[in-house]
Structure formats: structure tokens, C-alpha cells
PDB file of C-alpha atoms in Angstrom:
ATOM      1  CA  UNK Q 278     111.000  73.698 129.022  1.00  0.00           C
ATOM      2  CA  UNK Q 279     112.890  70.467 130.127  1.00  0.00           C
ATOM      3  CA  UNK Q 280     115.368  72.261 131.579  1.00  0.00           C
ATOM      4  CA  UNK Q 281     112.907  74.170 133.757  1.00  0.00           C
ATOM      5  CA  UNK Q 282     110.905  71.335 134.942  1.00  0.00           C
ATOM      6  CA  UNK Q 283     113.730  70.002 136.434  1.00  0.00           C
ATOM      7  CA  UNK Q 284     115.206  72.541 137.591  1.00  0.00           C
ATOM      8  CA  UNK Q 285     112.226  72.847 139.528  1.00  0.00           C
ATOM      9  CA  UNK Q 286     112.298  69.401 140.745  1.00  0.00           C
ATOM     10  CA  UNK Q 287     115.846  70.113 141.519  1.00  0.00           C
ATOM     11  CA  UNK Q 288     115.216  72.929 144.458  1.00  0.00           C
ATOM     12  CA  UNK Q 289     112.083  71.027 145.045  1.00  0.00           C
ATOM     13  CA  UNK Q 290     114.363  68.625 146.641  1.00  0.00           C
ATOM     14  CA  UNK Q 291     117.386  70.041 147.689  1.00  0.00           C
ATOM     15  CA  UNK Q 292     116.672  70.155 151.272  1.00  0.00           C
ATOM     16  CA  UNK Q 293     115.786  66.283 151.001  1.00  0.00           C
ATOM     17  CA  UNK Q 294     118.790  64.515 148.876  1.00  0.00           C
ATOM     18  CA  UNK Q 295     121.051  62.786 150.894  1.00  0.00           C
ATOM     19  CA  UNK Q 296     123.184  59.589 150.642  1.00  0.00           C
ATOM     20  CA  UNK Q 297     121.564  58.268 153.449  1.00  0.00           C
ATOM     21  CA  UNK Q 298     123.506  55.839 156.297  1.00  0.00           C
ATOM     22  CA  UNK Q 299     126.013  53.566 154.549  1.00  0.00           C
ATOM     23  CA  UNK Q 300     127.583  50.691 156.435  1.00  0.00           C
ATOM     24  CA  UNK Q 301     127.945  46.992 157.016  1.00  0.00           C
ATOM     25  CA  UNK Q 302     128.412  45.315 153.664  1.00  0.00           C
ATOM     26  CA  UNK Q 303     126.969  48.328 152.099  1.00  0.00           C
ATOM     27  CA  UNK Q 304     130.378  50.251 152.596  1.00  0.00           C
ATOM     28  CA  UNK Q 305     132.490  47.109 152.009  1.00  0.00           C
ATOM     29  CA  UNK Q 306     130.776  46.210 148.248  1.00  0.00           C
ATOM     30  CA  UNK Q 307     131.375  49.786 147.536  1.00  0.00           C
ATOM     31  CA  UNK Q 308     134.832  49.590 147.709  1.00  0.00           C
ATOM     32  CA  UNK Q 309     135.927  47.422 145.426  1.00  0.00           C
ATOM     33  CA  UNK Q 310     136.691  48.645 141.818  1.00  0.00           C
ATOM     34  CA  UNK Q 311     135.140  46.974 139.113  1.00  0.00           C
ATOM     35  CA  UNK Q 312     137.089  46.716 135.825  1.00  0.00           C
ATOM     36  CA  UNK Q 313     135.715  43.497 134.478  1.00  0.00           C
ATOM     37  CA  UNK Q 314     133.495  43.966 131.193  1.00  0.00           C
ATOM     38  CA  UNK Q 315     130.475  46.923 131.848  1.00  0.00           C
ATOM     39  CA  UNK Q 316     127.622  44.902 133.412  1.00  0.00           C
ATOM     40  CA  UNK Q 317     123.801  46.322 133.174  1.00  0.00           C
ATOM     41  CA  UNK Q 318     121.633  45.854 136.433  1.00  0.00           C
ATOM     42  CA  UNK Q 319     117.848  47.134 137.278  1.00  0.00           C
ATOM     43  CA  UNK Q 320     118.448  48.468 141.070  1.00  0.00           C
ATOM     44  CA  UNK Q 321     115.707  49.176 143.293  1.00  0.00           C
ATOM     45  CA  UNK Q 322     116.302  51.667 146.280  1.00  0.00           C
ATOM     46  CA  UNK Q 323     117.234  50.107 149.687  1.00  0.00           C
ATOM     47  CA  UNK Q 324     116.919  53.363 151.254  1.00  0.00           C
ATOM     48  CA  UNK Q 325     115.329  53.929 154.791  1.00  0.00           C
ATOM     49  CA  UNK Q 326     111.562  54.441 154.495  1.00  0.00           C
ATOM     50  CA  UNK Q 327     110.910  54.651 150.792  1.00  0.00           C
ATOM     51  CA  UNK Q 328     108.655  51.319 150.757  1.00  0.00           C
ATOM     52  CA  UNK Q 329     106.512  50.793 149.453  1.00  0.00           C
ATOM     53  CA  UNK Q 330     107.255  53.173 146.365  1.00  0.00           C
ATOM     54  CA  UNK Q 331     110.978  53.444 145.528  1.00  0.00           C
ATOM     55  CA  UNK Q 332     112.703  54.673 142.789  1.00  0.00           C
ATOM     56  CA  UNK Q 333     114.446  52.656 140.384  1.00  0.00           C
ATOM     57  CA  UNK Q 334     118.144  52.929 138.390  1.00  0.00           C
ATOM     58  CA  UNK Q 335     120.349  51.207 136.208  1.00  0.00           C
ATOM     59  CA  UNK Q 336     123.944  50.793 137.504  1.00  0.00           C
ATOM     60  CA  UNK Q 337     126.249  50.435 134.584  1.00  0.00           C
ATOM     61  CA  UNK Q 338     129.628  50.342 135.852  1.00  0.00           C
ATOM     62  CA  UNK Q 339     133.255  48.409 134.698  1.00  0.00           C
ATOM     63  CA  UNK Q 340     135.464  48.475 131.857  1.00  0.00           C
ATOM     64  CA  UNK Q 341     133.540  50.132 128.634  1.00  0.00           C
ATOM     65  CA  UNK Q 342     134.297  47.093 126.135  1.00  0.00           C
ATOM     66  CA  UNK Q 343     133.376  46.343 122.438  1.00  0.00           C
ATOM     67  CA  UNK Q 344     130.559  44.430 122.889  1.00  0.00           C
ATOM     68  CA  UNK Q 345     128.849  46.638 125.786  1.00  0.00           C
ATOM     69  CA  UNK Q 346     126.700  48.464 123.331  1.00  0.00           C
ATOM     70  CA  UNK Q 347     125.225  44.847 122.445  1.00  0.00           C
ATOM     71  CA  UNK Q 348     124.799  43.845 126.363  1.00  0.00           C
ATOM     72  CA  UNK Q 349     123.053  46.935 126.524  1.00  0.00           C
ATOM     73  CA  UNK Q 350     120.379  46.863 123.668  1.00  0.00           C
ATOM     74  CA  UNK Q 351     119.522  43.519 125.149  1.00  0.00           C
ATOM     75  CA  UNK Q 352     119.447  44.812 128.547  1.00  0.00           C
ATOM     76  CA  UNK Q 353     116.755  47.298 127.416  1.00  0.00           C
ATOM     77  CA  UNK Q 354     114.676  45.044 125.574  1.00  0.00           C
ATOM     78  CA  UNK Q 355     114.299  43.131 129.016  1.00  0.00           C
ATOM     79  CA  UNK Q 356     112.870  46.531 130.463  1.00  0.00           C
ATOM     80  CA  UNK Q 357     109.836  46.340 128.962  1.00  0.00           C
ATOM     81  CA  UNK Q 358     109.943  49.705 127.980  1.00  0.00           C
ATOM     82  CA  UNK Q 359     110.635  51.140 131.216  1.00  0.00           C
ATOM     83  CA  UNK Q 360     112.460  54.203 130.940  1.00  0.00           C
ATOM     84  CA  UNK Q 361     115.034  54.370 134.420  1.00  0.00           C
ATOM     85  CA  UNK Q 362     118.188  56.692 134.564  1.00  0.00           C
ATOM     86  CA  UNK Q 363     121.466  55.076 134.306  1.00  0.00           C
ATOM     87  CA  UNK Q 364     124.215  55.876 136.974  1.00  0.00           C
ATOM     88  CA  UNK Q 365     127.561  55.415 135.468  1.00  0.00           C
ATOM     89  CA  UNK Q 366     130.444  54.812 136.708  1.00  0.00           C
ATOM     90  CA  UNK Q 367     133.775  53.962 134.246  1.00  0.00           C
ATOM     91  CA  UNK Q 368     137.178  55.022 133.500  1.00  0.00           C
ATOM     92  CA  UNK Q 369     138.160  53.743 130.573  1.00  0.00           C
ATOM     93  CA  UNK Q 370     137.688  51.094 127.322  1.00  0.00           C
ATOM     94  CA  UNK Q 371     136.839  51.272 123.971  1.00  0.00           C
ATOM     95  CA  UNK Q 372     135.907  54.714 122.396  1.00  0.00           C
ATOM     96  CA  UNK Q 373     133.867  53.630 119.683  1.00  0.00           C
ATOM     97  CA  UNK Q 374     132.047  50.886 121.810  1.00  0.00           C
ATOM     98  CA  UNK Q 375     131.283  54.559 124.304  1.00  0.00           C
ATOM     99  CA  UNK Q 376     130.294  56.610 121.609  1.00  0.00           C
ATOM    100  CA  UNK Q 377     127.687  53.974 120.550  1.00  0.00           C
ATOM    101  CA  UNK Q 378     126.289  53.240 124.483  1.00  0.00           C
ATOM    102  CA  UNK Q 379     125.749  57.042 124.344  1.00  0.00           C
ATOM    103  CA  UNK Q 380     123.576  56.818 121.301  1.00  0.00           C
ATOM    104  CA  UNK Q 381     121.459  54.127 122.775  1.00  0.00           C
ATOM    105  CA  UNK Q 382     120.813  56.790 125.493  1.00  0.00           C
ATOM    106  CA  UNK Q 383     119.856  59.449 123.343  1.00  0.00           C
ATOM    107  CA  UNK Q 384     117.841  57.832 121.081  1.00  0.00           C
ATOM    108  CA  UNK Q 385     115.877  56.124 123.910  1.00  0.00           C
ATOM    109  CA  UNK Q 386     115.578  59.523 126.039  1.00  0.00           C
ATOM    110  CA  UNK Q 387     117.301  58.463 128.848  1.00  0.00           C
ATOM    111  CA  UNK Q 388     118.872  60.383 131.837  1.00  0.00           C
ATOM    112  CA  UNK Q 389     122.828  59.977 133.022  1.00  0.00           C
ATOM    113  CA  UNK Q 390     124.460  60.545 136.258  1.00  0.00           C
ATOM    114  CA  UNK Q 391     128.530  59.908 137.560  1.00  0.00           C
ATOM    115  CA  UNK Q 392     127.360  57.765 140.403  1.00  0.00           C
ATOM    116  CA  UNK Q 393     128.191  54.107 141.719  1.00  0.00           C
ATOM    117  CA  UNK Q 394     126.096  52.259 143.721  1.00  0.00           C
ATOM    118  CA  UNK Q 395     126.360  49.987 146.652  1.00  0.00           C
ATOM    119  CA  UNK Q 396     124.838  46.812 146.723  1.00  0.00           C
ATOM    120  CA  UNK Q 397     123.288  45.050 149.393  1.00  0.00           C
ATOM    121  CA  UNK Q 398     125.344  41.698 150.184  1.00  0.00           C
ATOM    122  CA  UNK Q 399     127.764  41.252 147.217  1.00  0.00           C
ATOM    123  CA  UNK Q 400     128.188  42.891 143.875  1.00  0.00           C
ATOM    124  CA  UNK Q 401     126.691  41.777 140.424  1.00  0.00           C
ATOM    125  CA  UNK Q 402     129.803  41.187 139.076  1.00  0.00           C
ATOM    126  CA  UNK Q 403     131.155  38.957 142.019  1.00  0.00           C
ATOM    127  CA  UNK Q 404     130.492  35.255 141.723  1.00  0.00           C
ATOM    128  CA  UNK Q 405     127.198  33.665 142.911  1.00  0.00           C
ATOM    129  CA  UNK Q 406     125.652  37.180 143.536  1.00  0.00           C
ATOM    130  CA  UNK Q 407     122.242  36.486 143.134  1.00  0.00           C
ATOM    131  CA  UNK Q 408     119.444  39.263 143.096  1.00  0.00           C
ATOM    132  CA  UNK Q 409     117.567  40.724 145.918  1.00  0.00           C
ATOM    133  CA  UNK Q 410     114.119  41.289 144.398  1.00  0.00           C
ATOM    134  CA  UNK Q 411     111.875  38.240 145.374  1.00  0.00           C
ATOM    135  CA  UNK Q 412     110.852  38.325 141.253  1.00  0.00           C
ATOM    136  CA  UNK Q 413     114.540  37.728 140.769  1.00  0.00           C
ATOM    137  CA  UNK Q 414     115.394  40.717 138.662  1.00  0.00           C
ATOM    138  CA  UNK Q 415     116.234  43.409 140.337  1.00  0.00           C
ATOM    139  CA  UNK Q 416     119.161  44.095 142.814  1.00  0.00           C
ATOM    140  CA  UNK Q 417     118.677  46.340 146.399  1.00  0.00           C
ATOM    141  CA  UNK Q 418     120.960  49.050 146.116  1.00  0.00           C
ATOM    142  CA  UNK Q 419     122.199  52.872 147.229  1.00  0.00           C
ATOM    143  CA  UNK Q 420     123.667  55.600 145.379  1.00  0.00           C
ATOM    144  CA  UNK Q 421     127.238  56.870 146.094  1.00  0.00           C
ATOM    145  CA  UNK Q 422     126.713  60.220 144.509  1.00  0.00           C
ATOM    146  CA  UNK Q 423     130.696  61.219 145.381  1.00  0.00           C
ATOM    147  CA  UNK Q 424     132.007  57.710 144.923  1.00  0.00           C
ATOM    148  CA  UNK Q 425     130.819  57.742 140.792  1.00  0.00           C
ATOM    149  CA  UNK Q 426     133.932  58.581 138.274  1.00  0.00           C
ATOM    150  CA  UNK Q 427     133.335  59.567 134.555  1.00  0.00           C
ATOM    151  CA  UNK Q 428     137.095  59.319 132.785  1.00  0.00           C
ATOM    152  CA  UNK Q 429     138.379  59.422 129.337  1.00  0.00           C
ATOM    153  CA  UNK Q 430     136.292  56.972 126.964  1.00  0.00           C
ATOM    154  CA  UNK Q 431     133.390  57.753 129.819  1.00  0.00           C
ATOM    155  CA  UNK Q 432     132.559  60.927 128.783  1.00  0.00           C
ATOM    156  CA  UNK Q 433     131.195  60.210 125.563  1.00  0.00           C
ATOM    157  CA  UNK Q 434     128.553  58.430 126.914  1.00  0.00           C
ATOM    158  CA  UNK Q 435     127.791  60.760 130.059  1.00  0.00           C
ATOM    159  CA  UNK Q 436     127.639  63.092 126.644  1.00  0.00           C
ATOM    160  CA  UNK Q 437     124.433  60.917 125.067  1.00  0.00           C
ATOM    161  CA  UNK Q 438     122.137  61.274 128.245  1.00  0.00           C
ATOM    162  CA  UNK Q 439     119.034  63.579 127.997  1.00  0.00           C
ATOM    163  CA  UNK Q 440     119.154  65.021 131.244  1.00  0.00           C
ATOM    164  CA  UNK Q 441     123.138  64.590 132.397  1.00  0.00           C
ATOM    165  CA  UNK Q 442     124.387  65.173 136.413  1.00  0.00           C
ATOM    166  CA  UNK Q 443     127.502  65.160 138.075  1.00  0.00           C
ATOM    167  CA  UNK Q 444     127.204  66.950 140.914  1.00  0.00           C
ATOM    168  CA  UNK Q 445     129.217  69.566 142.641  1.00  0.00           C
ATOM    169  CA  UNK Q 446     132.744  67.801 143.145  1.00  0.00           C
ATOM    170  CA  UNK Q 447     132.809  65.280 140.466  1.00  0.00           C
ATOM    171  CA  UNK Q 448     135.390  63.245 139.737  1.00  0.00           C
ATOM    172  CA  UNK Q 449     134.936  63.772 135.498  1.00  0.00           C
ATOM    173  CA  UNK Q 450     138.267  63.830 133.453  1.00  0.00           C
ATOM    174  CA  UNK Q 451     138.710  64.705 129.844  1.00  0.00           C
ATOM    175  CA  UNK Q 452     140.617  61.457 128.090  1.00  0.00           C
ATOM    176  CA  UNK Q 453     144.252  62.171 126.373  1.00  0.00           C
ATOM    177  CA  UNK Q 454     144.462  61.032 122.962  1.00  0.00           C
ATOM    178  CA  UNK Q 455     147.115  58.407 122.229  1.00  0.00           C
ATOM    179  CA  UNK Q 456     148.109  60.037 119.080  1.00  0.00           C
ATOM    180  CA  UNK Q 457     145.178  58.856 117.466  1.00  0.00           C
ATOM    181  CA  UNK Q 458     144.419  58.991 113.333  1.00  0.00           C
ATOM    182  CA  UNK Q 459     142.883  62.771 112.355  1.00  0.00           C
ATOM    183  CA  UNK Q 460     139.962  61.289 110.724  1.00  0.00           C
ATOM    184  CA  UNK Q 461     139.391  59.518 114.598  1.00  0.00           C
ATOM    185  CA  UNK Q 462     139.629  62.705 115.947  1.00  0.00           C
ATOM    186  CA  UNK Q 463     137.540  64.710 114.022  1.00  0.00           C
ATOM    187  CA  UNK Q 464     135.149  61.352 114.516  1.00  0.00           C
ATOM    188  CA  UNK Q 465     134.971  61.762 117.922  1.00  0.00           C
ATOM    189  CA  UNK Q 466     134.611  65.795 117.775  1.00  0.00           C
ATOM    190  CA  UNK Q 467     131.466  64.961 115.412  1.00  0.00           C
ATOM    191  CA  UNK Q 468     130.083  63.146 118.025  1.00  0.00           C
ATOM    192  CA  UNK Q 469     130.357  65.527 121.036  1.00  0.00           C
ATOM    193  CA  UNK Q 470     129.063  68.235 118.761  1.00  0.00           C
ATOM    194  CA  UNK Q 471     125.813  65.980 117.853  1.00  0.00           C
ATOM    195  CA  UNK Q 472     125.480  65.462 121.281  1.00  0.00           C
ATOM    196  CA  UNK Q 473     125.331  69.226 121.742  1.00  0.00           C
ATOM    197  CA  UNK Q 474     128.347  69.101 123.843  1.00  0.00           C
ATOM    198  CA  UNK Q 475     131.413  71.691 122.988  1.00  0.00           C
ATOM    199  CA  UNK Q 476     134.233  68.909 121.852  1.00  0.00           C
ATOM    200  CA  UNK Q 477     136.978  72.043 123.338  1.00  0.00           C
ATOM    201  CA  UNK Q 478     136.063  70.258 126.888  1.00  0.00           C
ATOM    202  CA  UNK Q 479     138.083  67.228 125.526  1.00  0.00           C
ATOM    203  CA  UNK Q 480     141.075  69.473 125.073  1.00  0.00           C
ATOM    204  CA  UNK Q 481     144.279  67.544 126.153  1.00  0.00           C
ATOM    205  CA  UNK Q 482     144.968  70.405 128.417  1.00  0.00           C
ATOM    206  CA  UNK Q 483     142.477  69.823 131.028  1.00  0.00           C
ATOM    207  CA  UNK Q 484     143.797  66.224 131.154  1.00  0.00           C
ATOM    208  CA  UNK Q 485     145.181  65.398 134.597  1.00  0.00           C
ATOM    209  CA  UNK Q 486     142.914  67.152 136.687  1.00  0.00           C
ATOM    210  CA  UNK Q 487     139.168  67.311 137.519  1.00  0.00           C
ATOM    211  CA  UNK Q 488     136.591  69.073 135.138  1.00  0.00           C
ATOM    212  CA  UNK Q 489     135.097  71.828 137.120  1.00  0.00           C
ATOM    213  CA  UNK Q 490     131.127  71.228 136.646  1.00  0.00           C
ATOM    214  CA  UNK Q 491     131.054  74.840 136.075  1.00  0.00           C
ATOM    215  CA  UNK Q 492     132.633  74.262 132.716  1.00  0.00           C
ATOM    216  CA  UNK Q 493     131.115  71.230 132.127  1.00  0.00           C
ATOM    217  CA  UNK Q 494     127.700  72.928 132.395  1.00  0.00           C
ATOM    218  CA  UNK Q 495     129.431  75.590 129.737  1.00  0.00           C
ATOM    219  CA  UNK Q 496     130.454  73.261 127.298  1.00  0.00           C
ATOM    220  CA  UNK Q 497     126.735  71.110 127.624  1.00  0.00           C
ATOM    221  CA  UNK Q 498     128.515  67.768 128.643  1.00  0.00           C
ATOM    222  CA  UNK Q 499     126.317  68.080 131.837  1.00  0.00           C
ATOM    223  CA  UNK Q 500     122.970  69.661 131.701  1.00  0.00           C
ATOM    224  CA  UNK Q 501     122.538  70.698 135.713  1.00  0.00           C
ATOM    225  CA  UNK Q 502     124.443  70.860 138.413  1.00  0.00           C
ATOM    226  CA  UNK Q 503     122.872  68.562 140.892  1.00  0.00           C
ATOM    227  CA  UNK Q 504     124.457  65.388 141.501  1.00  0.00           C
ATOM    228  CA  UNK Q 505     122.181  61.600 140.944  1.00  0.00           C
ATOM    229  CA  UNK Q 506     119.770  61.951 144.007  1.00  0.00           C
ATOM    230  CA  UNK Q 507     118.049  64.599 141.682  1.00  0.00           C
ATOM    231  CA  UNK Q 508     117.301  61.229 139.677  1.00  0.00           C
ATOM    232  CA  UNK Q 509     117.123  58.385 142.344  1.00  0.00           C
ATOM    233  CA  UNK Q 510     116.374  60.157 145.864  1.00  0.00           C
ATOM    234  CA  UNK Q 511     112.859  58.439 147.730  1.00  0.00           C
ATOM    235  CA  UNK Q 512     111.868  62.256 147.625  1.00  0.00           C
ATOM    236  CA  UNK Q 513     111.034  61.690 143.859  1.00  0.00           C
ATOM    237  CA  UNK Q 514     108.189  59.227 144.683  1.00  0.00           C
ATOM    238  CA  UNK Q 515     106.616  61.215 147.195  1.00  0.00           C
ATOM    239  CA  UNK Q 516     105.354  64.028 145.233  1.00  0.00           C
ATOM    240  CA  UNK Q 517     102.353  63.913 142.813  1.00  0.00           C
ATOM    241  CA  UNK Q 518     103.128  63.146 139.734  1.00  0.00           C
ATOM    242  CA  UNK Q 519     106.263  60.377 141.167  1.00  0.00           C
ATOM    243  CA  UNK Q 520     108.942  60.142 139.202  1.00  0.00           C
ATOM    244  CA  UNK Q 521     108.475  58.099 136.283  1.00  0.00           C
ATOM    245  CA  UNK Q 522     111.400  55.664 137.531  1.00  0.00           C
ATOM    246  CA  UNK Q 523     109.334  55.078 140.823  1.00  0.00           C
ATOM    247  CA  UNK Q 524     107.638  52.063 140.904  1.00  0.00           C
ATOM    248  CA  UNK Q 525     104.838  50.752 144.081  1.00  0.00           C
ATOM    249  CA  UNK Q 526     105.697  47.065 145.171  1.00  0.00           C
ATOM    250  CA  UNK Q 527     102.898  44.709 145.508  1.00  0.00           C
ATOM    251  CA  UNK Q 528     101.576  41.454 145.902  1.00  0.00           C
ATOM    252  CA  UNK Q 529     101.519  40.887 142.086  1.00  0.00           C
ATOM    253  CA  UNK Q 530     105.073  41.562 141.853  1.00  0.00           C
ATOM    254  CA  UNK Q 531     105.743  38.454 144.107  1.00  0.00           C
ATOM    255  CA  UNK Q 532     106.016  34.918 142.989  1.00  0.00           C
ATOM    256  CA  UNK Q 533     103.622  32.239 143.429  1.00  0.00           C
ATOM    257  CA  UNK Q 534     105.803  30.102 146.087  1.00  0.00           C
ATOM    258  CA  UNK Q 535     106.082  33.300 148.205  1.00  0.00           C
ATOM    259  CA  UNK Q 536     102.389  33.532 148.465  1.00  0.00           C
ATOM    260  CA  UNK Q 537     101.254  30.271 149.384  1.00  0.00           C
ATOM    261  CA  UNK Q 538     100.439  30.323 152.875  1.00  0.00           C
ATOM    262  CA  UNK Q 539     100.210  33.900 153.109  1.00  0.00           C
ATOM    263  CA  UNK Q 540      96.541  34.172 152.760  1.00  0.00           C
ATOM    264  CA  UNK Q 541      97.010  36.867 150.086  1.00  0.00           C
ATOM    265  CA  UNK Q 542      98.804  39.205 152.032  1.00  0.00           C
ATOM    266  CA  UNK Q 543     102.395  40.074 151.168  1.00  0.00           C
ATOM    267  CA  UNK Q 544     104.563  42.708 151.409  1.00  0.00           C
ATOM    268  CA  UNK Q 545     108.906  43.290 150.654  1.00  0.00           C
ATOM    269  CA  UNK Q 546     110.471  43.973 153.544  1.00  0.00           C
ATOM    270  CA  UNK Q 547     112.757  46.874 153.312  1.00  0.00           C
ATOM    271  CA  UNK Q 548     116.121  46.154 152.340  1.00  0.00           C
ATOM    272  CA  UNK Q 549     118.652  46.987 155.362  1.00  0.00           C
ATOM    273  CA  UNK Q 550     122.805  47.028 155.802  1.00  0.00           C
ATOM    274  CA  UNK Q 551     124.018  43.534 156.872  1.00  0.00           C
ATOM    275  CA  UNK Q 552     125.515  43.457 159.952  1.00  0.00           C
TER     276      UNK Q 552
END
């Protein structure tokens, strides 16, 4: 039944999904590759014309290390039980640390898609970056549906989403084992098949080249074959019911200091490229 209702959603929108017009420091954040720790950030839409209902995201992109499944519970808990698809974005780290991260999305019900995102004005990660949200805790963003990569360690957590996208040219790469213990491996194979997910797709084999999301979809490691804007496009607010990751901006979400002298009326001005 899952399955079909967004499948639905998914032709429901296929005319609409689009990256939209990247440029300006947009483009130039995009480009860097981030390898420092896996950081956690709440992202509201900067596209064109979705105020003043956009959809939401987490971007959870860098190096998968021990401790990320820690950052990440806590992460949550500062959601207030908001429930937002994650777009990921990693190539490699720590295996065990993945496998855990891709728990946490299963047992909270959450949605996973290879994507990166482009950030207005810097990147989390970079020093001084400071959110764009006037409540200070949320970041203006884009998706780069063909820019996301989902390699070795990676898949094991793109594995633990409910709903789990890569699109139609992915860049998704089974890991090569570096001769690890048999009880590891048959750890790891336990995992994929609790997941649902056929563990053959890891087979060393494949490794060196793109998974085709044909077999992908065959072995369960992704669920559809749309790519993140089935998630995160502003067509998923504009149809009745929204998206449950959509979320209206208004006056309450603004602090005090921004209201004073407004004479109650307030509104976020869309988020646009820098020139």
C-alpha cells in the first residue's frame, strides 16, 4: 500500500521535479567535497516560489565516523518529533557506525535519498557558517539530485530508509571488503537481509562501477526509481494533503527582536543565489 501511494505521488509529479536554477554561491558551496566527520542539518527549501510553504530535509553528508550514530540520535531529539527525509550523501567511514545510522532510520520511519545539497552562502561544515532561518535553526538550501553519491560503508544506511531513492543515473557503488573477519561478513549480510535488501548487491564484483538502479530496485536497496525531488520538490506542498515534511512559515516562527517595529506583520523573504 506504501509503495502505491507513492508511486502515485511519484507520476503525480513527474512533470514538476526539477533542480531548479543553480548559481552564484549556490554552485560554488556545492562543489566542495566534504569529508570532515558526518554533520546533521534541518534545511528548508530556497527554491523559487515555494514560500510560504516549503518542504523541509535533513542533509547528512561527510565522512560516516564512529560517533555519527550518537550526533544523530541527538540531532533527532532536537526535531521535536518531526519526521523529514534525509538526503545523503557519503563515500566512505566506519561500517558498523553505518549499519547503526541505518537503524535509527528504520526504527524512526524515515525516508532516504543519494542527494547533496547546496547551501545558500557557505556550508555547515565551513567555519563561521551561521544559519539562514531567522529562528536560527534551520539552513536555506537546494537539492543536487545528480550531485548525491552513496559508496561503500554508504549503502548500509541508504539500506535502513523506509522509502529509499536514487534516481535514474546514480552514482551508488557496492564497497570491496578489505579481507574482512567471516563472522564481519556474515554481520554485515545479516544486516542487509533485515533491511530487506538482497546482501548479493554487495558482491565484490560489481565493485568499480555504478549500480544500475534497475538492480538496485531488484535487490530492495532502493524502493523506487525516482530520484530526491519525489521527497523535497515545492510540488509536494501544493497538493492537499502537503507532504508531511512541508511546513507554512509565519509570524510565530520569528523571533521577538524581528518583530518589534513591525506592527505584527512579518513575513521570510525567499531565499535567493548570491550574486
Amino acid at each position: 500500500m506504501m509503495g502505491q501511494v507513492w508511486q502515485r505521488r511519484g507520476s503525480l509529479f513527474l512533470g514538476m521535479l526539477g533542480l531548479g536554477v543553480l548559481f552564484g554561491s549556490w554552485e560554488a558551496s556545492a562543489q566542495v567535497v566534504d569529508e570532515k566527520p558526518m554533520r546533521f542539518v534541518a534545511v528548508r527549501s530556497g527554491e523559487s516560489g515555494c514560500e510560504p510553504t516549503c518542504p523541509e530535509w535533513i542533509s547528512a553528508e561527510g565522512r560516516i565516523d564512529e560517533d555519527a550514530p550518537v550526533r544523530f540520535k541527538k540531532f533527532l531529539k532536537g526535531g521535536k518529533g518531526r519526521n523529514l527525509p534525509v538526503l545523503l550523501s557519503a563515500q566512505r567511514g566506519d561500517m558498523s557506525a553505518a549499519m547503526a545510522l541505518g537503524r535509527l532510520l528504520r526504527r524512526n520511519g524515515m525516508s532516504v535519498a543519494v542527494s547533496r545539497t547546496a547551501f545558500k552562502d557557505c556550508r555547515p561544515s565551513e567555519p563561521g557558517c551561521k544559519p539562514n532561518d531567522p529562528t536560527g535553526s534551520r539552513y536555506i538550501g537546494v537539492a543536487l539530485v545528480s550531485g548525491g553519491r552513496c559508496e561503500k560503508e554508504c549503502l548500509a544506511i541508504l539500506a535502513g530508509g523506509v522509502v529509499r531513492l536514487a534516481g535514474e543515473r546514480p552514482r551508488v557503488g557496492p564497497f570491496e571488503f578489505a579481507k574482512p573477519a567471516k563472522d564481519f561478513e556474515r554481520r554485515i549480510g545479516s544486516y542487509f537481509r533485515e533491511m530487506g535488501v538482497d546482501p548479493t548487491i554487495l558482491d565484490p564484483g560489481k565493485a568499480g562501477r555504478p549500480l544500475d538502479v534497475s538492480e538496485m530496485q531488484a535487490a530492495g536497496l532502493v524502493t523506487l526509481s525516482f530520484d530526491a525531488n519525489l521527497l523535497i520538490a515545492p510540488g509536494v506542498c501544493k497538493v492537499s494533503p502537503a507532504a508531511d515534511n512541508c511546513r507554512v512559515f509565519t509570524t510565530m516562527d520569528l523571533p521577538a527582536s524581528t518583530l518589534q517595529g513591525s506592527h505584527g506583520v512579518a513575513t521570510e523573504r525567499a531565499a535567493s543565489p548570491s550574486k
